[in-house]
GROMACS .gro file of C-alpha atoms in nm:
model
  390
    1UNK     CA    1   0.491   0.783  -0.309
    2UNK     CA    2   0.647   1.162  -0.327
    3UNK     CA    3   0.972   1.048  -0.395
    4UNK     CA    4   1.125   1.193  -0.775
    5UNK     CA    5   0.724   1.385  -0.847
    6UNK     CA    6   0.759   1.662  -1.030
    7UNK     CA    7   0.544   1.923  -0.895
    8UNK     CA    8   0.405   2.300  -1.077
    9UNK     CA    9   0.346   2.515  -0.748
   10UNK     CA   10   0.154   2.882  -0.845
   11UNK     CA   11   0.180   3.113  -0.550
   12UNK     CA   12  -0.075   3.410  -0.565
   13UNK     CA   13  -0.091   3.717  -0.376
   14UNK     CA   14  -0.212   3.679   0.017
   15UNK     CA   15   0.033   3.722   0.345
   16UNK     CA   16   0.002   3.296   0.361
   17UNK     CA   17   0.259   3.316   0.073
   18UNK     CA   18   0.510   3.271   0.320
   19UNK     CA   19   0.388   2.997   0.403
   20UNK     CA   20   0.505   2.795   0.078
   21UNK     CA   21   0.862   2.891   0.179
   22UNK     CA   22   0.790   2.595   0.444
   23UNK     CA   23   0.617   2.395   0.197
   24UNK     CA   24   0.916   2.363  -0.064
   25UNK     CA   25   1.176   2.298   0.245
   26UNK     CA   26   0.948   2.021   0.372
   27UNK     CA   27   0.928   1.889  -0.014
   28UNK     CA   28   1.294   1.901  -0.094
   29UNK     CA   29   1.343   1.703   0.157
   30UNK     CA   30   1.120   1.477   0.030
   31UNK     CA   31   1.342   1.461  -0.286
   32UNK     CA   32   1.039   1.593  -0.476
   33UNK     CA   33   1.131   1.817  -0.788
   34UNK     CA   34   1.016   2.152  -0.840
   35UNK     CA   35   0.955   2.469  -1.034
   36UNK     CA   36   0.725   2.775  -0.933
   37UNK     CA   37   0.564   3.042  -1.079
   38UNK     CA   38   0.449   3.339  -0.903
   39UNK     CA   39   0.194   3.599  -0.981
   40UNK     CA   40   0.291   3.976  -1.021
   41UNK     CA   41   0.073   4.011  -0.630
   42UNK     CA   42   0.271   3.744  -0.528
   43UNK     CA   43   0.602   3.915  -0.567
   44UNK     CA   44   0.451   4.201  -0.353
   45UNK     CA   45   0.473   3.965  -0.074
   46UNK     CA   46   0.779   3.714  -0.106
   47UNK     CA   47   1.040   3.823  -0.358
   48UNK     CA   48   1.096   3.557  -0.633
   49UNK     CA   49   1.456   3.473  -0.477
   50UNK     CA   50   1.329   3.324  -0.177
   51UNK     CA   51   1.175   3.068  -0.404
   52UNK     CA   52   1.442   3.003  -0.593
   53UNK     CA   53   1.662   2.927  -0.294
   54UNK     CA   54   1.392   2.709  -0.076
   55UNK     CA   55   1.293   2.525  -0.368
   56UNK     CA   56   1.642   2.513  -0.565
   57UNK     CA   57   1.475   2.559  -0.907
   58UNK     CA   58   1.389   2.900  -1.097
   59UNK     CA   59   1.109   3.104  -1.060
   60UNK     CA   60   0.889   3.236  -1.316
   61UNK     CA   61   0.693   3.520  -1.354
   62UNK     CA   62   0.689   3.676  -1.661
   63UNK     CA   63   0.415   3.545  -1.915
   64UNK     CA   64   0.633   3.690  -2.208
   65UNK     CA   65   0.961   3.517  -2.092
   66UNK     CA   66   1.039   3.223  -2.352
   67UNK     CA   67   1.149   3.159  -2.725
   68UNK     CA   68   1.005   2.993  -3.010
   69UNK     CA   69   1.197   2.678  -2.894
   70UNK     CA   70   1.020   2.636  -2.554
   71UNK     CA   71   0.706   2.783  -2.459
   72UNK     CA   72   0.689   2.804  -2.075
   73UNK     CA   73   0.339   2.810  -1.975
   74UNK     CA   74   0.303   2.509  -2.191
   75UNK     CA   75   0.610   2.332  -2.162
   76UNK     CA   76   0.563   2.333  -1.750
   77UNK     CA   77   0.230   2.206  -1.689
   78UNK     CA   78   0.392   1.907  -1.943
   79UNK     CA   79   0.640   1.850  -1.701
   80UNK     CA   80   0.486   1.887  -1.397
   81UNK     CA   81   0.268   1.510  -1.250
   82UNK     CA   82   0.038   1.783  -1.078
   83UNK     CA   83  -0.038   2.149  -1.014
   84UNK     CA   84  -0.025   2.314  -0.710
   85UNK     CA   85  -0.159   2.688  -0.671
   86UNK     CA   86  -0.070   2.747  -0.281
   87UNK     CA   87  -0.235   3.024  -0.120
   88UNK     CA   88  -0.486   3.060  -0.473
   89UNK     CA   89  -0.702   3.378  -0.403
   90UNK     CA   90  -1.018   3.495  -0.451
   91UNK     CA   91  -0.907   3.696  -0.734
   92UNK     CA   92  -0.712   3.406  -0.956
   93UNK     CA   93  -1.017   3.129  -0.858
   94UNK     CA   94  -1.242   3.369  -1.019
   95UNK     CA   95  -1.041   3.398  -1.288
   96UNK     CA   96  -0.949   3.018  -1.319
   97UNK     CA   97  -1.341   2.964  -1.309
   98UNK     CA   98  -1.398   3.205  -1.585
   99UNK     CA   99  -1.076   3.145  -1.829
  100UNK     CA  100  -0.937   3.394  -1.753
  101UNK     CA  101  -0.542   3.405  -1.890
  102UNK     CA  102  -0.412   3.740  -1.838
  103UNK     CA  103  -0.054   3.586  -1.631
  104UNK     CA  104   0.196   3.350  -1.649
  105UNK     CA  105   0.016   3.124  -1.355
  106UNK     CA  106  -0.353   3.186  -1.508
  107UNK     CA  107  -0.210   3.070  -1.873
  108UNK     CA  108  -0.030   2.735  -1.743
  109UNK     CA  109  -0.377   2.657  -1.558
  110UNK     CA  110  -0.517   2.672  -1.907
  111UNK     CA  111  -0.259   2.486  -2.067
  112UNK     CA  112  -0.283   2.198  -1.815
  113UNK     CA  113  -0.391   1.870  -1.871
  114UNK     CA  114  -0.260   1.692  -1.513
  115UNK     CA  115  -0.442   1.702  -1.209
  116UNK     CA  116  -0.517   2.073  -1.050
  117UNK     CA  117  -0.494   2.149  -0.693
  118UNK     CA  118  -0.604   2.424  -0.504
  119UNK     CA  119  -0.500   2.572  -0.151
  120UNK     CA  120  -0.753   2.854  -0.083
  121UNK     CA  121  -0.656   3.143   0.117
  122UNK     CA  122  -0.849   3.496   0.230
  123UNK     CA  123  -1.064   3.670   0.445
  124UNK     CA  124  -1.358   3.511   0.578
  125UNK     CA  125  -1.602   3.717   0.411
  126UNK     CA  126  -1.413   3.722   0.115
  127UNK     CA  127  -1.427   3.307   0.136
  128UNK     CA  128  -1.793   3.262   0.238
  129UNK     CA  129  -1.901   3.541  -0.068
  130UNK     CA  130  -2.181   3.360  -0.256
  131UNK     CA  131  -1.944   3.483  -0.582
  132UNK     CA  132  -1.626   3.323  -0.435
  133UNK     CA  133  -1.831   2.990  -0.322
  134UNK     CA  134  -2.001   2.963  -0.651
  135UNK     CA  135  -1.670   2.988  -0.819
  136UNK     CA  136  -1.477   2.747  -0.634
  137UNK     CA  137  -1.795   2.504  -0.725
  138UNK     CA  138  -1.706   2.551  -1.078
  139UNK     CA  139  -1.367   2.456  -1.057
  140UNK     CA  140  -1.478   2.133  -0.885
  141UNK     CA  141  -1.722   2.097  -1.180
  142UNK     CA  142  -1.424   2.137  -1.413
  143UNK     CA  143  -1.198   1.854  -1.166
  144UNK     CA  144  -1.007   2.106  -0.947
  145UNK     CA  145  -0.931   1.944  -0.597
  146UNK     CA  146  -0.952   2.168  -0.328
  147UNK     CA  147  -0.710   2.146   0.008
  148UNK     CA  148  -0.983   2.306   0.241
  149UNK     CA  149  -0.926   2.670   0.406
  150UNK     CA  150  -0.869   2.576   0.788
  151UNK     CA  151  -1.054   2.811   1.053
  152UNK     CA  152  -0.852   3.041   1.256
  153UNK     CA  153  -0.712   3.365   1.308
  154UNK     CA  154  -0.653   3.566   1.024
  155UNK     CA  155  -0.412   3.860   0.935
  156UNK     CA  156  -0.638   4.091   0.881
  157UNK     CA  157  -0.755   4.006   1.264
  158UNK     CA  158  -1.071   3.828   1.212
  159UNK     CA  159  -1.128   3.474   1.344
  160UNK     CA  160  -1.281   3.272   1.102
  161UNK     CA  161  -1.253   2.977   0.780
  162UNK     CA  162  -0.982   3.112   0.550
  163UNK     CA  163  -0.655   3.037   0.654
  164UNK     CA  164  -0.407   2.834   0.447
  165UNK     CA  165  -0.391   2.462   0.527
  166UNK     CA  166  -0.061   2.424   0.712
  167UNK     CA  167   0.257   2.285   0.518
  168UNK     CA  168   0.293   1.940   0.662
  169UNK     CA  169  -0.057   1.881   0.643
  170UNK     CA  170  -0.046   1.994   0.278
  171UNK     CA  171   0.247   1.712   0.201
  172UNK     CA  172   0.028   1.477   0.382
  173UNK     CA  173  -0.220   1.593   0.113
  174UNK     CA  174  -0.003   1.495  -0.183
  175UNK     CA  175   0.198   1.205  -0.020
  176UNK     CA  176  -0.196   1.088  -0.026
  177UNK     CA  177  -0.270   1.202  -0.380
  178UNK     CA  178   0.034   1.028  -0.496
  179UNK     CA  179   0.018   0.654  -0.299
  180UNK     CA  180  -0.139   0.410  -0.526
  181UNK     CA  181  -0.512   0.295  -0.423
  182UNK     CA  182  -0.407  -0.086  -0.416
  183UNK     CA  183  -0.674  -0.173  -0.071
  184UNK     CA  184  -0.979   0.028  -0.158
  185UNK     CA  185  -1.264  -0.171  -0.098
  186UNK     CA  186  -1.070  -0.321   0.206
  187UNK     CA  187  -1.190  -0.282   0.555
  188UNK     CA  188  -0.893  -0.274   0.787
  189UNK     CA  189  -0.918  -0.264   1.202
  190UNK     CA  190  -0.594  -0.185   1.380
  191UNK     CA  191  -0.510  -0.152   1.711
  192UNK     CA  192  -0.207   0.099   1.851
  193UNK     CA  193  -0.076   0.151   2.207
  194UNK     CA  194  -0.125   0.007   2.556
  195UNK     CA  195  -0.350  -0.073   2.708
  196UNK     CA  196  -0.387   0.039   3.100
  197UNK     CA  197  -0.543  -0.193   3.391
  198UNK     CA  198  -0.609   0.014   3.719
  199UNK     CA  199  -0.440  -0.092   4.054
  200UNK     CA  200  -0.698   0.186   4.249
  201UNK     CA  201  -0.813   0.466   4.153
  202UNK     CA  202  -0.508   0.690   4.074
  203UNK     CA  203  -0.236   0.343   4.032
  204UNK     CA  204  -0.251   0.126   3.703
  205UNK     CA  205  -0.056  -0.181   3.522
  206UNK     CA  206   0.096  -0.068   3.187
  207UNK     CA  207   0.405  -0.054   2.916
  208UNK     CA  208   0.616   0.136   2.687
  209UNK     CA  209   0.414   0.139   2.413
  210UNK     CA  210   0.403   0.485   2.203
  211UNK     CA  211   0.132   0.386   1.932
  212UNK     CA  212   0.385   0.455   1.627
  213UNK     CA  213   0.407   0.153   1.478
  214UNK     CA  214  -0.022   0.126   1.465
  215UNK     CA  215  -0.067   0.504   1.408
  216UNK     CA  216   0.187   0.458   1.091
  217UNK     CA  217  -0.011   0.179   0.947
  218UNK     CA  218  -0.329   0.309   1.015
  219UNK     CA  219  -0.210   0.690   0.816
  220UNK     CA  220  -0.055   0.428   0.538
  221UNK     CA  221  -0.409   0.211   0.494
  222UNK     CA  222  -0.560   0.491   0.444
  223UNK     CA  223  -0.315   0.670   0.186
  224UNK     CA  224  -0.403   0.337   0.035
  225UNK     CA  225  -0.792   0.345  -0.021
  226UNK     CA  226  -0.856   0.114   0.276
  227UNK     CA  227  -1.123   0.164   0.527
  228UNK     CA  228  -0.997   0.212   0.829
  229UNK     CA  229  -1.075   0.176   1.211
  230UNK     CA  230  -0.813   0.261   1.424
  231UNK     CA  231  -0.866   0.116   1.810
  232UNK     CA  232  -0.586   0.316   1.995
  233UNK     CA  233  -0.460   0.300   2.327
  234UNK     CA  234  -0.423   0.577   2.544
  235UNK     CA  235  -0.096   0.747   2.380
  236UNK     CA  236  -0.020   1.129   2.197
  237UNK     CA  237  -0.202   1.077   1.922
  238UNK     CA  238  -0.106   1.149   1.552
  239UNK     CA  239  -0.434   1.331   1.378
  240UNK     CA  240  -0.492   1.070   1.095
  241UNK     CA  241  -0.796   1.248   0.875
  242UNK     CA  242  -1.050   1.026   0.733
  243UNK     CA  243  -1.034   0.734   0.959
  244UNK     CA  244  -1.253   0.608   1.254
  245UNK     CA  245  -1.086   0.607   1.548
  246UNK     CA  246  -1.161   0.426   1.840
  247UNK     CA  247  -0.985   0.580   2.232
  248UNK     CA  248  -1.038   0.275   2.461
  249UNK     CA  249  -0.809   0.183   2.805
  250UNK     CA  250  -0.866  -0.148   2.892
  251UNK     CA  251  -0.837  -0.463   2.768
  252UNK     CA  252  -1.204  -0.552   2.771
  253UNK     CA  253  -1.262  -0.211   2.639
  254UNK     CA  254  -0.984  -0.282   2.365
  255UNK     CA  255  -1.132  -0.613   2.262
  256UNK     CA  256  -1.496  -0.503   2.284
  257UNK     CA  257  -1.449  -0.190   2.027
  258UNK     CA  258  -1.278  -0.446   1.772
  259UNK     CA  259  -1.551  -0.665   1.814
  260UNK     CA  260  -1.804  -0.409   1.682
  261UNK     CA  261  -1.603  -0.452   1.334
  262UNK     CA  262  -1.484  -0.752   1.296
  263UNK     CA  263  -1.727  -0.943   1.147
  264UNK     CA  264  -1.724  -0.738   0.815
  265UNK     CA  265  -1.324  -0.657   0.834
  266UNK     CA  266  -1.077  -0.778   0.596
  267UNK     CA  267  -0.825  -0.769   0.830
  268UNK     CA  268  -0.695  -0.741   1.179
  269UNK     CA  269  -0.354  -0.567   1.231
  270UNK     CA  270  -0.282  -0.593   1.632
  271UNK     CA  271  -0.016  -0.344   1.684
  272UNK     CA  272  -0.124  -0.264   1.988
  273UNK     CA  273   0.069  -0.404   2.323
  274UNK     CA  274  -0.268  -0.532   2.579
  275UNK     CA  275  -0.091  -0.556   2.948
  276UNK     CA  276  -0.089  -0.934   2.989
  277UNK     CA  277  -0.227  -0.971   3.361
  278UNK     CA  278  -0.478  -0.701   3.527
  279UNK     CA  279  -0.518  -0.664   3.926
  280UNK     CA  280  -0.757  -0.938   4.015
  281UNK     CA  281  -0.940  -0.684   4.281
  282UNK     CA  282  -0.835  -0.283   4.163
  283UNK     CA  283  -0.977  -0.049   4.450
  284UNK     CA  284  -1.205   0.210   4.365
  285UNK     CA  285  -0.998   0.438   4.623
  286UNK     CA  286  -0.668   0.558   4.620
  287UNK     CA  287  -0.467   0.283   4.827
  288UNK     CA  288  -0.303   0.452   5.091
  289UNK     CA  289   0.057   0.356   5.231
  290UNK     CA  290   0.071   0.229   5.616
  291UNK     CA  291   0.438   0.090   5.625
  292UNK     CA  292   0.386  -0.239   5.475
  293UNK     CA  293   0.477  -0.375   5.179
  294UNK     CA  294   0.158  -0.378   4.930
  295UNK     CA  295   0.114  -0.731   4.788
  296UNK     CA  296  -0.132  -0.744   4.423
  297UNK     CA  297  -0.265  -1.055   4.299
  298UNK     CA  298  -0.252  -1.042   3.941
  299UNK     CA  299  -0.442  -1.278   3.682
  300UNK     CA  300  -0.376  -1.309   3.332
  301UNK     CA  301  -0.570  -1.125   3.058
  302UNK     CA  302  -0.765  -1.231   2.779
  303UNK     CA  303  -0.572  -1.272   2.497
  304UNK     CA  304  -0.758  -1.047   2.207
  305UNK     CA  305  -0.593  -1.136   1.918
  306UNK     CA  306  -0.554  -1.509   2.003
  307UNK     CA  307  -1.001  -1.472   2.065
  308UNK     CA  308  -1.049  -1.294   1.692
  309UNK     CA  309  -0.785  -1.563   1.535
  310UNK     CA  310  -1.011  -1.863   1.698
  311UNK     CA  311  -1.328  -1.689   1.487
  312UNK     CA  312  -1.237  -1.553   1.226
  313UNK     CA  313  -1.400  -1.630   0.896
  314UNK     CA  314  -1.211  -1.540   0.594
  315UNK     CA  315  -0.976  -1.226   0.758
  316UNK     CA  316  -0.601  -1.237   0.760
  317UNK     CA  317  -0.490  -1.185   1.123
  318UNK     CA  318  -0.175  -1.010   1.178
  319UNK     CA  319   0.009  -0.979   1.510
  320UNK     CA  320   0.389  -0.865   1.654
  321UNK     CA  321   0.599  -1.038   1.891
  322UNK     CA  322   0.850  -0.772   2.068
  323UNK     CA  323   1.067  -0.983   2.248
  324UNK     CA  324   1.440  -0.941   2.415
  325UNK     CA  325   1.551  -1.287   2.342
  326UNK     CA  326   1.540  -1.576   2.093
  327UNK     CA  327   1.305  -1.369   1.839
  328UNK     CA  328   1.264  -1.606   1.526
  329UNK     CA  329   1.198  -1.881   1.771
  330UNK     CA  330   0.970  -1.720   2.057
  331UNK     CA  331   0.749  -1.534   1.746
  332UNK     CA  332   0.692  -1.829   1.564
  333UNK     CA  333   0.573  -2.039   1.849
  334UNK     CA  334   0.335  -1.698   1.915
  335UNK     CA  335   0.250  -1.780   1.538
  336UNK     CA  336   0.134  -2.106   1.582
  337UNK     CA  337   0.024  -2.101   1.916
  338UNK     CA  338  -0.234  -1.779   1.821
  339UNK     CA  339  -0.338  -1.942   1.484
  340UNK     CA  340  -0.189  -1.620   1.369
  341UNK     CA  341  -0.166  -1.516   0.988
  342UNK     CA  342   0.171  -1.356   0.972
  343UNK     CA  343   0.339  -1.195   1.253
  344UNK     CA  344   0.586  -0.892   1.277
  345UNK     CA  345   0.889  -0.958   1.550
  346UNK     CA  346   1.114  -0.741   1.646
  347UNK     CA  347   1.388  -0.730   1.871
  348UNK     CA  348   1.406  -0.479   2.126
  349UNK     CA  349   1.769  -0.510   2.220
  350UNK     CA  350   1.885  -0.413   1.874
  351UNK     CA  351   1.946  -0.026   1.815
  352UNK     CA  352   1.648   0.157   1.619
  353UNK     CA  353   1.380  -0.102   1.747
  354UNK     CA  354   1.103  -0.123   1.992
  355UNK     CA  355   0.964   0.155   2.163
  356UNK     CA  356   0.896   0.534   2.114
  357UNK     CA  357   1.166   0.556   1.835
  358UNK     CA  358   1.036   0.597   1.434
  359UNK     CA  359   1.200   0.301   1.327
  360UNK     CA  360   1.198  -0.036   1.357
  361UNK     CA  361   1.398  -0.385   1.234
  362UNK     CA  362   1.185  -0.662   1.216
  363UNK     CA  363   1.106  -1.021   1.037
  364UNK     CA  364   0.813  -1.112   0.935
  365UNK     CA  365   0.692  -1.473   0.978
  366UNK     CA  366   0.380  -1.648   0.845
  367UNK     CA  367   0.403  -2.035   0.777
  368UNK     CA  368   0.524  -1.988   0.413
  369UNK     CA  369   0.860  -1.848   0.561
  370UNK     CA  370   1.039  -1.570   0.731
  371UNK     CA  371   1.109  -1.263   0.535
  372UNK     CA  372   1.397  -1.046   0.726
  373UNK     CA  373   1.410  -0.676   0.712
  374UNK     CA  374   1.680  -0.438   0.729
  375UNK     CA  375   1.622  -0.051   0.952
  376UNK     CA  376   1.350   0.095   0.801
  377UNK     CA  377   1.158   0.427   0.896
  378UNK     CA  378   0.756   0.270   1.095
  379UNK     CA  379   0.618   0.436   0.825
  380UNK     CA  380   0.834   0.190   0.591
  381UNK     CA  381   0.779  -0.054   0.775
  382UNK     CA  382   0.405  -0.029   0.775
  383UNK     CA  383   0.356  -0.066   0.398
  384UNK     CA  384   0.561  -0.405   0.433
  385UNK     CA  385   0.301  -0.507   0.640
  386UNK     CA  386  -0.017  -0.378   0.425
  387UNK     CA  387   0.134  -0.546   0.131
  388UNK     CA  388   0.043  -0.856   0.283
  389UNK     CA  389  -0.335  -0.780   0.222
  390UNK     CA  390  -0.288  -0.704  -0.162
   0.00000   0.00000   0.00000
């Protein structure tokens, strides 16, 4: 995805300029290359060797800086695969709208035939003018993409749209710009989590589950054009723009939401972990203790995924076996047995598997074969699995 991009960043004046200190750590680490150029405003507020130290490349700044055997402001936007300008203000849209060139940044925005992007940041009022609005409509005329101004509380004390979209939510942005669109025009349902059967009203039957593995595919379908519907268990979630998500307990609750779209789905990723038996009677009080031992009478669940593989039409049906012994062979009876597509296994004896960690080993089986995988990061992982639906 981000890995080796080379990416232009302009920085204008504004206090969020600070802010892109964070943004080139967090891309560095992403082993994403980098050079920056800053506006004369912009130096007012972060002093061009902070730049060159967070994002380990130089820093320009001076339009007239150069010789006749390499032009900057044209030899950059060249080498950049897209162009950043993180906080842009009101002042440099308006002159980006207008053609303006009268700096190094303003000059290489000319200059540039790659993709534009821009990360607004200012007052409110200064946002919402009818001459800032109509100019930031221009620039989306002209093919600018705009990262959105969050709401919030502003330096300048007022509470209001304006301030700069946070730094991991900005890589999200270009780890998304930069993932190739191989499922658009897919319709993907995936489920994430537990789910939780109540014993009475306060007690309740569940497992380990954290949601990772489901929340990782569901933030990778969509980085790949797919639509998605995400039916999630009750766990922390991870805020996933631009999907539907579904917050369900139960089972029947679980099995019920994916019902309402499977019948136009391309696929069916179960990730999630449904408890296998429920309390045949749950109280609707809390159960009180009187010095005897409290005896439940458990029956088994409906199996969801084994239900949607029985009636499925033309979608592929994928589902994970975590088990603690004999993997291969336990998962590929759950193959058969399920009329499953492909399923994931993974053993949760073996260190960096299972639960509540962000990584995962794990073999995936279909009747064609058994492809093994070495450690991989969930998010990793999940493309392995989407790459089954190309």
């Amino acid at each position: 995805m981000i890995d080796g991009k080379n990416i232009l960043i302009g920085v204008c004046g504004g206090i969020a300029s600070y802010k892109i200190l964070d943004l080139c750590s967090r891309l560095k680490k992403k082993n994403v290359n980098l050079n920056i150029i800053m506006t004369p405003s912009a130096c007012e507020f972060v002093k061009p060797l902070s730049f060159e130290t967070m994002g380990k490349c130089k820093v320009y700044t001076d339009l007239f800086e150069g010789s006749h055997e390499s032009v900057h402001h044209i030899d950059l936007p060249k080498w950049a695969d897209v162009f950043l300008i993180a906080p842009a203000s009101a002042n440099t849209i308006a002159k980006m709208a207008n053609g303006i060139a009268d700096n190094f940044l303003l000059s290489s925005y000319l200059a540039c035939d790659k993709d534009v992007i821009i990360a607004p940041s200012m007052n409110t009022n200064m946002l919402k003018n009818k001459a800032t609005s109509k100019n930031i409509e221009t620039l989306v005329d002209y093919g600018v993409k705009v990262i959105k101004p969050e709401p919030g509380l502003l330096a300048c004390n007022t509470v209001g749209d304006g301030r700069l979209e946070e730094p991991e939510k900005i890589v999200e942005y270009l780890e998304d710009y930069f993932t190739n669109k191989d499922l658009v025009g897919k319709k993907v349902i995936i489920s994430a989590g537990p789910t939780v059967e109540p014993i009475d009203f306060v007690r309740y039957i569940t497992n380990k589950s954290s949601g990772k593995m489901g929340y990782n595919i569901a933030r990778a379908a969509k980085r790949r054009g797919a639509e998605v519907v995400l039916v999630s268990g009750p766990v922390d979630p991870i805020e996933i723009d631009g999907i539907k998500r579904i917050e369900v307990r139960t089972n029947k609750e679980m099995q019920e939401a994916i019902e309402r779209d499977f019948s136009d789905a391309d696929a069916l990723i179960m990730s999630a972990a449904p408890v296998d038996y429920r309390v045949e009677n749950p109280s609707d009080r809390k159960i009180k203790k009187n010095g005897n031992n409290l005896t439940l009478d458990l029956i088994e669940n409906n199996d969801i995924i084994k239900h949607f593989a029985n009636v499925k039409t033309n979608q592929t049906i994928i589902g994970f076996a975590a088990e603690t012994d004999d993997l291969i062979e336990n998962a590929t009876t759950k193959l058969k047995r399920k009329n499953l597509d492909y399923i994931v296994a993974n053993d949760l004896t073996r260190w960096g598997a299972g639960f509540n960690v962000d990584t995962n080993v794990a073999s995936i089986i279909s009747n064609d074969g058994i492809k093994k995988l070495d450690l991989m990061t969930k998010e990793d992982l999940a493309n392995e699995i989407l790459d089954l639906l190309r």
